[in-house]
Short mmCIF file of C-alpha atoms in Angstrom, two decimals:
data_model
loop_
_atom_site.label_atom_id
_atom_site.label_comp_id
_atom_site.label_asym_id
_atom_site.label_seq_id
_atom_site.Cartn_x
_atom_site.Cartn_y
_atom_site.Cartn_z
CA MET A 53 126.19 -99.55 -28.12
CA LYS A 54 125.64 -102.10 -25.43
CA ASP A 55 126.52 -99.54 -22.71
CA ASP A 56 124.10 -97.02 -24.22
CA GLN A 57 121.36 -99.62 -24.25
CA ILE A 58 121.98 -100.47 -20.60
CA PHE A 59 121.92 -96.76 -19.72
CA VAL A 60 118.59 -96.29 -21.53
CA GLU A 61 117.07 -99.30 -19.73
CA GLU A 62 118.21 -98.00 -16.29
CA ALA A 63 116.79 -94.55 -17.05
CA ALA A 64 113.48 -96.10 -18.07
CA MET A 65 113.38 -98.14 -14.83
CA GLN A 66 114.08 -95.06 -12.70
CA THR A 67 111.37 -93.13 -14.51
CA SER A 68 108.86 -95.91 -13.98
CA THR A 69 109.70 -96.20 -10.26
CA SER A 70 109.69 -92.45 -9.59
CA THR A 71 106.33 -91.83 -11.31
CA PRO A 72 103.42 -93.13 -9.22
CA PRO A 73 101.10 -95.37 -11.15
CA SER A 74 97.89 -93.65 -12.18
CA GLY A 75 95.89 -96.78 -11.39
CA ASN A 76 96.51 -96.47 -7.62
CA THR A 77 95.49 -92.81 -7.65
CA ALA A 78 92.29 -93.61 -9.49
CA LEU A 79 91.56 -96.43 -7.06
CA ARG A 80 92.03 -94.12 -4.05
CA ILE A 81 89.77 -91.51 -5.60
CA GLU A 82 87.15 -94.15 -6.31
CA ARG A 83 87.26 -95.40 -2.73
CA HIS A 84 87.02 -91.87 -1.35
CA VAL A 85 84.02 -91.10 -3.55
CA SER A 86 82.41 -94.37 -2.48
CA VAL A 87 82.86 -93.50 1.20
CA LEU A 88 81.39 -90.04 0.69
CA LEU A 89 78.46 -91.49 -1.21
CA ASP A 90 77.78 -94.02 1.56
CA GLN A 91 77.85 -91.23 4.14
CA TYR A 92 75.47 -89.11 2.09
CA LEU A 93 73.00 -91.97 1.53
CA ALA A 94 73.04 -92.86 5.22
CA SER A 95 72.45 -89.21 6.10
CA LEU A 96 69.48 -89.09 3.70
CA VAL A 97 67.89 -92.10 5.39
CA GLY A 98 68.65 -90.71 8.84
CA VAL A 99 66.57 -87.54 8.33
CA LEU A 100 63.72 -89.34 6.62
CA PHE A 101 61.42 -89.20 9.65
CA ILE A 102 61.12 -85.37 9.61
CA LEU A 103 60.33 -85.05 5.89
CA PRO A 104 56.53 -85.48 6.18
CA ILE A 105 56.43 -82.66 8.75
CA VAL A 106 58.49 -80.38 6.51
CA ALA A 107 56.32 -81.25 3.48
CA ALA A 108 53.13 -80.49 5.43
CA ILE A 109 54.44 -77.10 6.57
CA ILE A 110 55.50 -76.02 3.06
CA THR A 111 52.28 -77.31 1.50
CA VAL A 112 50.01 -75.57 4.02
CA ILE A 113 51.82 -72.25 3.65
CA SER A 114 51.70 -72.51 -0.14
CA TYR A 115 47.98 -73.37 -0.15
CA ILE A 116 47.08 -70.50 2.18
CA LEU A 117 48.91 -68.09 -0.13
CA THR A 118 47.75 -69.48 -3.49
CA GLU A 119 44.60 -71.57 -2.76
CA SER A 120 45.64 -73.88 -5.57
CA TRP A 121 46.42 -77.59 -5.74
CA TYR A 122 49.84 -76.56 -7.05
CA ALA A 123 50.70 -76.16 -3.37
CA ILE A 124 51.19 -79.94 -3.32
CA LEU A 125 53.84 -79.66 -6.00
CA TRP A 126 55.51 -76.80 -4.21
CA GLY A 127 55.50 -78.82 -1.01
CA CYS A 128 57.05 -81.89 -2.64
CA ALA A 129 59.67 -79.84 -4.50
CA GLY A 130 60.61 -77.81 -1.43
CA THR A 131 60.84 -80.94 0.70
CA CYS A 132 63.11 -82.67 -1.81
CA ALA A 133 65.39 -79.63 -1.93
CA PHE A 134 65.44 -79.47 1.87
CA TRP A 135 66.16 -83.20 2.06
CA LEU A 136 69.10 -83.06 -0.33
CA LEU A 137 70.62 -79.98 1.32
CA ILE A 138 70.18 -80.87 5.00
CA ALA A 139 71.82 -84.28 4.45
CA VAL A 140 75.13 -82.65 3.52
CA PRO A 141 76.07 -81.14 6.93
CA LEU A 142 74.64 -84.18 8.72
CA CYS A 143 77.06 -86.60 7.04
CA ARG A 144 79.46 -86.23 9.94
CA PHE A 145 76.87 -87.77 12.28
CA VAL A 146 76.58 -91.11 10.47
CA SER A 147 80.02 -92.42 11.45
CA ALA A 148 81.02 -94.31 14.57
CA SER A 149 82.55 -91.19 16.10
CA GLY A 150 79.67 -88.90 15.16
CA ALA A 151 76.44 -90.80 15.76
CA ASN A 152 77.07 -91.21 19.52
CA ARG A 153 80.26 -89.53 20.67
CA ARG A 154 80.06 -90.71 24.27
CA SER A 155 79.73 -94.39 23.36
CA TYR A 156 82.55 -94.02 20.85
CA ASP A 157 84.88 -92.46 23.43
CA LEU A 158 84.08 -95.18 25.96
CA LEU A 159 84.71 -97.88 23.40
CA MET A 160 88.02 -96.34 22.35
CA SER A 161 89.10 -96.06 25.99
CA ASP A 162 88.23 -99.70 26.68
CA LEU A 163 89.94 -100.69 23.44
CA ALA A 164 93.15 -99.00 24.59
CA GLN A 165 92.95 -100.84 27.93
CA LEU A 166 92.35 -104.12 26.13
CA LYS A 167 95.42 -103.50 23.96
CA THR A 168 97.57 -102.81 27.03
CA ARG A 169 96.42 -105.96 28.80
CA LEU A 170 96.89 -108.06 25.67
CA GLU A 171 100.44 -106.81 25.12
CA ALA A 172 101.29 -107.47 28.76
CA LEU A 173 100.03 -111.03 28.46
CA LYS A 174 102.10 -111.60 25.33
CA ARG A 175 105.25 -110.31 27.04
CA GLN A 176 104.57 -112.50 30.03
CA GLN A 177 104.07 -115.51 27.78
CA LYS A 178 107.45 -114.91 26.08
CA GLU A 179 109.25 -114.57 29.42
CA GLN A 180 107.85 -117.82 30.80
CA ASP A 181 109.65 -121.05 30.14
CA GLU A 182 106.55 -123.23 30.22
CA PRO A 183 103.83 -122.67 27.64
CA LEU A 184 100.33 -121.65 28.66
CA PRO A 185 97.73 -124.35 29.20
CA LYS A 186 95.64 -125.28 26.20
CA TYR A 187 92.51 -123.49 27.46
CA SER A 188 94.52 -120.33 28.12
CA GLN A 189 95.98 -120.40 24.61
CA ILE A 190 92.48 -120.67 23.13
CA ALA A 191 91.26 -117.81 25.32
CA LEU A 192 94.23 -115.65 24.32
CA ALA A 193 93.42 -116.28 20.65
CA GLU A 194 89.83 -115.18 21.34
CA VAL A 195 91.10 -111.96 22.93
CA GLU A 196 93.32 -111.21 19.92
CA ALA A 197 90.44 -111.87 17.50
CA GLY A 198 88.09 -109.66 19.51
CA TYR A 199 90.63 -106.86 19.64
CA SER A 200 91.24 -106.97 15.88
CA THR A 201 87.51 -107.02 15.12
CA LEU A 202 86.76 -104.13 17.46
CA GLN A 203 89.65 -102.03 16.18
CA GLU A 204 88.55 -102.53 12.58
CA SER A 205 84.93 -101.79 13.47
CA LEU A 206 85.72 -98.49 15.17
CA ASN A 207 88.54 -97.21 12.98
CA SER A 208 87.96 -98.68 9.53
CA ALA A 209 84.23 -99.38 9.39
CA PRO A 210 82.28 -97.40 6.78
CA SER A 211 79.75 -94.76 7.76
CA ASN A 212 76.35 -96.34 7.34
CA LEU A 213 72.99 -96.91 9.00
CA ARG A 214 74.47 -99.29 11.59
CA TRP A 215 75.71 -96.34 13.62
CA ILE A 216 72.57 -94.23 13.21
CA SER A 217 70.34 -97.09 14.33
CA GLY A 218 72.73 -97.94 17.18
CA ILE A 219 73.24 -101.54 16.06
CA GLY A 220 76.91 -100.85 15.36
CA TYR A 221 77.48 -99.78 18.96
CA LEU A 222 75.68 -102.85 20.32
CA ASP A 223 77.84 -105.11 18.17
CA ALA A 224 80.99 -103.25 19.29
CA TRP A 225 80.08 -103.59 22.96
CA ALA A 226 79.29 -107.29 22.50
CA THR A 227 82.69 -107.85 20.87
CA LEU A 228 84.46 -105.98 23.67
CA HIS A 229 82.61 -107.97 26.32
CA GLN A 230 83.54 -111.27 24.69
CA ALA A 231 87.21 -110.28 24.68
CA GLU A 232 87.07 -109.20 28.34
CA GLU A 233 85.37 -112.47 29.27
CA ALA A 234 88.12 -114.45 27.56
CA LEU A 235 90.75 -112.51 29.53
CA ILE A 236 89.50 -114.14 32.73
CA GLU A 237 90.99 -117.45 31.58
CA VAL A 238 94.40 -115.93 30.82
CA GLU A 239 95.19 -113.11 33.25
CA PRO A 240 96.98 -113.60 36.59
CA ILE A 241 94.94 -114.68 39.59
CA ASN A 242 95.16 -111.25 41.28
CA MET A 243 93.48 -109.54 38.33
CA VAL A 244 90.88 -112.30 38.09
CA LEU A 245 90.04 -111.77 41.77
CA GLU A 246 89.78 -108.02 41.16
CA ASN A 247 87.27 -108.66 38.38
CA ALA A 248 85.39 -111.11 40.60
CA LEU A 249 85.02 -108.47 43.31
CA TYR A 250 83.76 -106.01 40.69
CA ASP A 251 81.20 -108.54 39.45
CA ALA A 252 80.06 -109.29 43.00
CA ARG A 253 79.26 -105.61 43.51
CA ARG A 254 77.27 -105.53 40.30
CA ILE A 255 75.32 -108.70 41.06
CA GLU A 256 74.41 -107.84 44.64
CA LYS A 257 71.66 -105.25 43.96
CA SER A 258 70.98 -105.89 40.29
CA ALA A 259 67.66 -106.82 38.71
CA ILE A 260 69.04 -110.12 37.40
CA GLY A 261 66.70 -112.95 38.27
CA ASN A 262 69.13 -115.44 39.85
CA THR A 263 71.40 -113.16 41.89
CA ASP A 264 71.73 -115.55 44.85
CA GLU A 265 72.78 -118.42 42.62
CA LEU A 266 75.29 -116.25 40.79
CA LEU A 267 76.78 -115.01 44.06
CA ASN A 268 77.14 -118.56 45.36
CA GLN A 269 78.87 -119.65 42.17
CA LEU A 270 81.16 -116.63 42.30
CA LEU A 271 82.14 -117.25 45.90
CA GLN A 272 82.86 -120.92 45.21
CA ALA A 273 85.00 -119.98 42.21
CA VAL A 274 86.95 -117.46 44.28
CA LYS A 275 87.48 -120.10 46.97
CA ASP A 276 88.80 -122.53 44.35
CA LEU A 277 91.17 -119.90 42.99
CA ASP A 278 92.56 -118.61 46.28
CA PRO A 279 90.93 -119.54 49.63
CA ALA A 280 92.74 -116.67 51.36
CA ALA A 281 90.90 -114.16 49.15
CA MET A 282 87.55 -115.07 50.72
CA VAL A 283 88.19 -112.49 53.42
CA TYR A 284 87.42 -109.76 50.83
CA PHE A 285 84.05 -111.31 49.99
CA LYS A 286 82.54 -111.58 53.48
CA GLU A 287 79.91 -108.93 52.78
CA HIS A 288 78.66 -110.93 49.82
CA GLN A 289 78.44 -114.32 51.56
CA PRO A 290 74.82 -115.42 52.20
CA THR A 291 75.91 -117.80 55.02
CA LYS A 292 77.65 -115.17 57.09
CA ILE A 293 75.38 -115.67 60.15
CA SER A 294 75.94 -119.45 60.28
CA GLU A 295 79.70 -118.94 59.98
CA ASP A 296 79.62 -116.50 62.91
CA LEU A 297 77.79 -119.09 65.00
CA HIS A 298 80.33 -121.73 64.01
CA ASP A 299 83.20 -119.46 65.11
CA ALA A 300 81.48 -118.79 68.44
CA LEU A 301 80.99 -122.54 68.99
CA GLN A 302 84.65 -123.22 68.29
CA HIS A 303 85.66 -120.48 70.73
CA GLN A 304 83.42 -122.00 73.43
CA THR A 305 84.83 -125.47 72.82
CA ARG A 306 88.39 -124.23 73.24
CA GLY A 307 87.40 -122.59 76.55
CA ILE A 308 85.94 -125.85 77.88
CA GLU A 309 89.08 -127.72 76.87
CA GLN A 310 91.27 -125.23 78.76
CA ILE A 311 89.13 -125.65 81.91
CA ALA A 312 89.32 -129.45 81.67
CA ARG A 313 93.08 -129.34 81.18
CA ALA A 314 93.51 -127.13 84.28
CA PHE A 315 91.24 -129.37 86.39
CA LYS A 316 93.23 -132.47 85.41
CA THR A 317 96.45 -130.73 86.38
CA VAL A 318 95.11 -130.13 89.92
CA HIS A 319 93.53 -133.60 90.19
CA PRO A 320 95.66 -135.99 88.17
CA GLY A 321 93.53 -138.98 89.09
CA ALA A 322 90.35 -137.47 87.76
CA ASN A 323 88.96 -139.17 84.69
CA ILE A 324 88.03 -136.40 82.27
CA ASP A 325 87.48 -137.35 78.69
CA PHE A 326 88.50 -134.56 76.31
CA HIS A 327 90.58 -134.39 73.18
CA GLU A 328 93.37 -132.00 72.57
CA GLN A 329 92.58 -129.82 69.60
CA GLU A 330 95.17 -130.26 66.97
CA PRO A 331 96.65 -127.08 65.63
CA SER A 332 95.03 -125.95 62.46
CA VAL A 333 96.99 -126.48 59.34
CA ALA A 334 96.88 -124.39 56.26
CA LEU A 335 94.54 -125.56 53.57
CA PRO A 336 96.27 -126.99 50.54
CA LEU A 337 96.31 -124.75 47.51
CA PRO A 338 93.89 -125.75 44.75
CA ASP A 339 95.32 -127.64 41.82
CA GLU A 340 95.39 -126.33 38.28
CA GLU A 341 92.27 -128.19 37.23
CA ALA A 342 90.26 -126.62 40.04
CA ARG A 343 91.57 -123.20 39.12
CA ALA A 344 90.72 -123.77 35.47
CA ARG A 345 87.16 -124.71 36.43
CA ALA A 346 86.94 -121.60 38.62
CA ARG A 347 88.07 -119.36 35.75
CA VAL A 348 85.42 -120.89 33.48
CA ALA A 349 82.76 -120.28 36.12
CA LEU A 350 83.82 -116.65 36.59
CA ARG A 351 83.80 -116.15 32.84
CA GLU A 352 80.27 -117.52 32.62
CA ILE A 353 79.15 -115.22 35.44
CA ARG A 354 80.64 -112.22 33.64
CA HIS A 355 78.87 -113.31 30.45
CA THR A 356 75.54 -113.43 32.30
CA ILE A 357 76.01 -109.87 33.58
CA ASN A 358 77.10 -108.57 30.19
CA ASP A 359 74.21 -110.30 28.46
CA PHE A 360 71.75 -108.72 30.91
CA ARG A 361 73.13 -105.25 30.26
CA ASP A 362 73.38 -105.72 26.49
CA THR A 363 69.76 -106.88 26.41
CA SER A 364 68.70 -103.73 28.27
CA TRP A 365 70.59 -101.52 25.81
CA ASP A 366 69.01 -103.43 22.95
CA GLY A 367 65.57 -102.78 24.47
CA LEU A 368 66.22 -99.03 24.57
CA LEU A 369 67.34 -99.04 20.94
CA ARG A 370 64.34 -101.06 19.81
CA VAL A 371 61.96 -98.63 21.50
CA ARG A 372 63.70 -95.69 19.84
CA ASN A 373 63.79 -97.26 16.37
CA HIS A 374 60.14 -98.36 16.58
CA LEU A 375 59.14 -94.86 17.64
CA MET A 376 61.08 -93.38 14.73
CA PHE A 377 59.35 -95.72 12.28
CA ALA A 378 55.94 -94.92 13.77
CA MET A 379 56.65 -91.19 13.45
CA THR A 380 57.61 -91.58 9.79
CA LEU A 381 54.51 -93.63 8.97
CA THR A 382 52.18 -91.29 10.89
CA GLY A 383 53.63 -88.21 9.23
CA LEU A 384 53.33 -89.81 5.78
CA VAL A 385 49.66 -90.75 6.30
CA THR A 386 48.95 -87.28 7.65
CA TYR A 387 50.49 -85.64 4.60
CA ILE A 388 48.51 -87.87 2.23
CA LEU A 389 45.29 -86.85 4.00
CA LEU A 390 46.32 -83.19 3.73
CA CYS A 391 46.85 -83.62 -0.01
CA LEU A 392 43.38 -85.20 -0.37
CA VAL A 393 41.82 -82.29 1.51
CA ILE A 394 43.56 -79.81 -0.77
CA MET A 395 42.47 -81.73 -3.88
CA ILE A 396 38.78 -81.29 -2.96
CA HIS A 397 39.35 -77.51 -2.78
CA VAL A 398 38.68 -76.91 0.90
CA PRO A 399 38.75 -73.14 1.58
CA ALA A 400 42.01 -71.72 2.84
CA SER A 401 40.25 -70.40 5.95
CA ALA A 402 39.48 -73.98 7.04
CA ILE A 403 43.12 -74.99 6.47
CA THR A 404 44.21 -71.93 8.48
CA ALA A 405 41.89 -72.87 11.36
CA ALA A 406 43.09 -76.49 11.29
CA SER A 407 46.69 -75.25 11.37
CA ILE A 408 45.93 -73.13 14.43
CA PHE A 409 44.34 -76.12 16.17
CA TYR A 410 47.40 -78.17 15.26
CA ILE A 411 49.79 -75.59 16.72
CA ILE A 412 47.78 -75.23 19.94
CA GLY A 413 47.58 -79.00 20.41
CA ALA A 414 51.33 -79.34 19.74
CA ILE A 415 52.17 -76.61 22.28
CA ALA A 416 49.95 -78.20 24.93
CA GLY A 417 51.53 -81.59 24.30
CA MET A 418 55.03 -80.15 24.53
CA PHE A 419 54.25 -78.57 27.91
CA GLY A 420 53.11 -81.95 29.21
CA ARG A 421 56.16 -83.69 27.75
CA PHE A 422 58.57 -81.17 29.29
CA TYR A 423 56.96 -81.74 32.68
CA ARG A 424 57.37 -85.51 32.44
CA GLU A 425 60.94 -85.30 31.17
CA ALA A 426 61.83 -82.98 34.06
CA ASN A 427 60.55 -85.60 36.53
CA ALA A 428 62.07 -88.59 34.70
CA ARG A 429 64.14 -91.06 36.71
CA ALA A 430 67.15 -93.23 35.92
CA ALA A 431 68.66 -90.97 33.26
CA VAL A 432 71.16 -92.86 31.10
CA ASP A 433 72.52 -92.54 27.60
CA ASP A 434 69.44 -93.80 25.71
CA TYR A 435 70.86 -93.36 22.19
CA GLY A 436 68.48 -90.50 21.35
CA LEU A 437 65.22 -92.01 22.67
CA THR A 438 64.44 -88.86 24.66
CA VAL A 439 64.94 -86.72 21.56
CA MET A 440 62.64 -89.01 19.57
CA ARG A 441 59.94 -88.61 22.21
CA LEU A 442 60.26 -84.84 21.93
CA PHE A 443 59.90 -85.06 18.14
CA ALA A 444 56.89 -87.38 18.38
CA THR A 445 55.00 -85.24 20.88
CA PRO A 446 54.14 -82.24 18.64
CA LEU A 447 53.26 -84.55 15.73
CA LEU A 448 50.77 -86.62 17.72
CA SER A 449 49.51 -83.75 19.89
CA GLY A 450 48.86 -81.55 16.86
CA LEU A 451 46.80 -84.28 15.21
CA ALA A 452 44.95 -84.83 18.46
CA GLY A 453 44.24 -81.08 18.63
CA ILE A 454 42.64 -81.12 15.17
CA GLY A 455 40.70 -84.26 16.02
CA GLY A 456 39.49 -82.77 19.29
CA ALA A 457 38.25 -79.60 17.58
CA PHE A 458 36.45 -81.66 14.93
CA ILE A 459 34.81 -83.91 17.54
CA THR A 460 33.67 -80.82 19.43
CA LEU A 461 32.14 -79.44 16.22
CA ILE A 462 30.28 -82.69 15.52
CA PHE A 463 29.03 -82.88 19.10
CA SER A 464 27.83 -79.25 19.09
CA SER A 465 26.13 -79.68 15.72
CA SER A 466 24.26 -82.72 17.02
CA LEU A 467 22.85 -80.59 19.85
CA ALA A 468 21.78 -77.86 17.40
CA PRO A 469 19.89 -79.43 14.47
CA THR A 470 19.80 -76.18 12.54
CA ALA A 471 23.58 -76.21 12.37
CA THR A 472 23.82 -79.57 10.66
CA THR A 473 23.19 -78.01 7.28
CA SER A 474 26.13 -75.68 7.66
CA ALA A 475 29.20 -76.34 5.62
CA LEU A 476 32.41 -77.60 7.16
CA SER A 477 34.13 -74.36 6.24
CA SER A 478 31.67 -72.31 8.27
CA LEU A 479 31.85 -74.65 11.24
CA PHE A 480 35.66 -74.93 11.31
CA ASN A 481 36.39 -71.57 12.91
CA THR A 482 38.72 -70.41 15.62
CA SER A 483 36.16 -70.01 18.37
CA PRO A 484 37.43 -70.12 21.99
CA GLN A 485 35.60 -73.40 22.61
CA LEU A 486 37.43 -75.11 19.76
CA LEU A 487 40.77 -73.68 20.81
CA LEU A 488 40.21 -75.01 24.34
CA ALA A 489 39.22 -78.42 22.94
CA ALA A 490 42.39 -78.50 20.81
CA ALA A 491 44.54 -77.74 23.86
CA PHE A 492 42.77 -80.38 25.95
CA PHE A 493 43.02 -83.11 23.33
CA GLY A 494 46.63 -82.11 22.66
CA LEU A 495 47.56 -83.53 26.06
CA THR A 496 46.10 -86.99 25.37
CA PRO A 497 48.89 -88.41 23.15
CA ASP A 498 51.25 -87.91 26.07
CA LEU A 499 49.58 -90.95 27.65
CA ILE A 500 50.87 -93.10 24.77
CA ILE A 501 54.35 -91.61 24.99
CA LYS A 502 54.22 -92.04 28.76
CA SER A 503 53.95 -95.82 28.35
CA LEU A 504 57.03 -95.74 26.11
CA GLN A 505 58.84 -93.65 28.71
CA GLU A 506 57.96 -96.10 31.49
CA LYS A 507 59.29 -98.98 29.41
CA ALA A 508 62.48 -97.06 28.70
CA GLU A 509 62.86 -96.17 32.39
CA LYS A 510 62.64 -99.87 33.26
CA TYR A 511 65.53 -100.66 30.92
CA ALA A 512 67.48 -97.71 32.32
CA SER A 513 66.78 -98.83 35.89
CA ASP A 514 68.04 -102.34 35.07
CA LEU A 515 71.24 -100.85 33.68
CA LYS A 516 71.81 -98.69 36.75
CA SER A 517 71.13 -101.59 39.11
CA SER A 518 73.84 -103.70 37.48
CA LYS A 519 76.53 -101.04 37.79
CA SER A 520 79.21 -101.40 40.42
CA THR A 521 78.68 -99.48 43.64
CA GLU A 522 81.27 -98.62 46.25
CA LEU A 523 81.22 -100.80 49.34
#
């Protein structure tokens, strides 16, 4: 009996271990559903800025066909259906790898390089008999923390609005830059000098305010690390002319000493006062404290460059996000005004004429926008700012076209007093004068967008100026 009982207990244990617990499966399903729901909600918010335009199009078409205020209901219902459906295929664009594929690939490439350098440092630390200095140990811990944070952010972070707005990429770049800055205090001197040369190229023609001061600090730090490496930084030294004069003076002094020595050999009794130049000796290598201070200075210089570039990227993203918000608000106000016009039973012919003016103004604005985009300078990855400008142009230009036609009607009616008693429906026609006014006024919003483009081009120019150039 005891053997049978033991056999039954072993069978029960095997059954319990071979059958996966249902709780884990339910938990995985719940997490998967939660991730999909987060993606869908982020996708819904991401396409919010185009909904007023879609609602206006559906409402106008419905009102022209039915001439009933039910067109507002049809517009709202059709927009909601469009919103819920279009968000499904766009879910793939709310993740880190989908919102901006180029930035994601660059981050993953830099992450792989950071992993390789970190593993090499760990192997080197194990092979050395002496432990790293305290400051190097702290810096190595910072590199490991930055690598873990960046890896989790890119591979395990949920799909949400951080990636659509671009904030997630800015945070990822900032984390990567902090880890790379900390590497300066740990890596071998040769790699630190390589990074210093790279930073010198970026500083030289950048738009950073204190480039001369940064270059002087960089050169002094390189001299403290390895005086022999200064030969690779001659093109970046601001005192190159004075050093050339000093070398020429030393060469002249040696020539005079040789002449005096020869003259004294011929005339031993001559009293010539000169001093034999002692042979130059090699400069002593800097101590560890000086090298530690130099590493800290180079790290601070790298931080200044990274902060300048990150601020420029942040400026581009702020311009894009503000433009997106302005588009959403403008479209919403426009749709509310359209609904009020429909509620007062304006004839469908007037709505048709206004739609024509809107289309003509939008087309004229798009032609102007295409011309400016074709002549744009300093093209960089602007996280969709150019696309937002293209979306904003027809919205603003169409409204300007309607406003221009209406202003032309008011001005012409003021010149003809008999026409003031005419109804708005009879005045709002598709005459050639009004069409020309809509096209002319459709070009005016491009002046507003032009100011945004100039601001964006300044940020892009700052980014290009701080990139490394070949010597």
